[in-house]
Amino acid sequence: MSDATLKTTPLNALHHELGATMVPFVGYDMPIQFPLGILKEHRHTRTKAGLFDVSHMGQLQIYGKDGAKIFERLVPGNIRGLDTGCMRYTQFTNDDGGILDDLIVTNAVDHLFVVVNAACKEQDIAIMKSAFGNELRILDDRALLALQGPVAVNVLVRLAPSAANLTFMTGAAMEVGGFHCFVTRSGYTGEDGYEISVPAENAECLARKLLTSHEVEAVGLGARDSLRLEAGLCLYGQDIDISTSPVEAALLWSISKRRRKNADFPGANRIQKEITEGISRQRVGIKTKGRALARRGCKILDQNGKLIGKITSGCFGPSVQSSIAMGYVIREYATINTVVFLMIRDNLIPAIIVEMPFITPGYKR
Amino acid sequence: MFIKYSKDHEWVSINNDIGTVGITDHAQKHLGDVVFVELPNLYKIISKGDEACVVESVKAASEIYAPLSGEIIQINDLLTNTPSVINTDPLCEGWIFKIKISNTEEINTLMDEIAYKNFTS
């Protein structure tokens, strides 16, 4: 039975019909896994294609000729420099340089298309409402489906031939199976794939069309988490939050030279200072020796037993076939191949700082 | 030889004073895909209800409690590299450890198959 206080996505009935295990997730009744199970759903996405319901995320449009210019007052990303159809990852920062949320902005010809995290949706809408007023449109009548994996392109072009023309981090409005959609070649798994913004009333029909292909399996939030962690992608609220700056989070690549130089975004002082003077801690990838899992909150120690950081996300990486994690360590220990120790229950488990992503991404650039 | 069940969803196959311990099919289904088993130390003396080892699935870590008091005399090394055996064959190949039972009277506190079936239904 579903909890009546939970919100549902337009695919809720379909999830139940497919036999999903449903859990409350940021106020929504969401599938954590389908009968296939998390490991197989993960591997299927890496080898074929997985269909994810990410309709809980916030979808917005910003109109007005100064949209990109005003947007840059809220984020450190280069929004004015976005060519038509191109998209970019950036963060809402506060005046202290902390991350309020991370988001994707696409230049959709006559407007900006914005996708934000479900957990931060209300805060983000308030931020954008005060910046854009009536130029902000909240797309609460649309679902968001992600089709991810090496054969996602083959499946989608049957319903939308022009999807093949998109390259990684670009998007366009197009018909998918006869429905008016906005499609981007992007995702949260490290694989090639698409995110499809579709009118809520067509979402279930489109999902069923995609699932008729034997190459596509429904995938839940469990595998979504292990896929994004293998891909080295942050989860807001775990790996980044209000206390972490984009520099500490190793997201400096998302701040262009112009934005760094002009320092005209919230928290620019801290971020500029961190760029010139360095940071005290940094987000890193960590691989443990053996299969012991480093869960969130697990302490990271150096060879002398000194506390040097904490794990923010950890799981068994089904494609890496080992225990992987992300965490923050004191800057001196952030160098690749540094040996550290993780306090897992009462045992000290050796681990190593590694480069992220943990897998080779399949993005089509 | 006979099999008993604990309220923590472990099974114990008892042969004289040796108990072989694993988790039930009900437990493995609930846990989901098992990815790591932290096996107990050999020759460790444990009391009924103590944490014996940890089974980690893709969802969470679950403590396995000793269903009986005694000494750990054997561990299933197969689980070190193939923890998924707990999902595929929880009642046989997926056994976790063997214990030399120190107090056979404790066996009476465990459930038989019918009682366990009622407990889980």
CSV table of C-alpha atoms in Angstrom, one decimal, chain A residues 39 43 291-293 295 315-318, chain B residues 32-37 55-60 79-84 87:
chain,number,residue,atom,x,y,z
A,39,LEU,CA,22.7,-5.6,-9.3
A,43,ARG,CA,24.6,-4.3,-15.1
A,291,ARG,CA,34.9,-6.2,-0.5
A,292,ALA,CA,34.2,-4.5,2.8
A,293,LEU,CA,31.8,-1.6,2.2
A,295,ARG,CA,29.2,3.5,4.0
A,315,CYS,CA,28.6,1.1,-2.3
A,316,PHE,CA,29.6,-2.1,-3.9
A,317,GLY,CA,30.3,-1.1,-7.6
A,318,PRO,CA,28.8,-3.9,-9.6
B,32,GLY,CA,18.4,-8.1,-1.6
B,33,ASP,CA,21.6,-8.8,-3.5
B,34,VAL,CA,24.3,-9.7,-1.0
B,35,VAL,CA,27.7,-8.1,-1.9
B,36,PHE,CA,29.9,-8.7,1.2
B,37,VAL,CA,30.0,-11.0,4.2
B,55,VAL,CA,26.0,-9.5,5.8
B,56,GLU,CA,25.9,-6.5,3.5
B,57,SER,CA,23.5,-6.2,0.6
B,58,VAL,CA,23.2,-3.4,-2.0
B,59,LYS,CA,20.6,-1.9,0.4
B,60,ALA,CA,22.1,-2.1,3.9
B,79,LEU,CA,31.4,-16.3,0.8
B,80,THR,CA,34.6,-14.1,0.8
B,81,ASN,CA,34.6,-14.0,-3.0
B,82,THR,CA,31.1,-15.2,-3.8
B,83,PRO,CA,28.8,-13.6,-1.3
B,84,SER,CA,25.9,-13.9,-3.8
B,87,ASN,CA,20.9,-15.3,-2.4
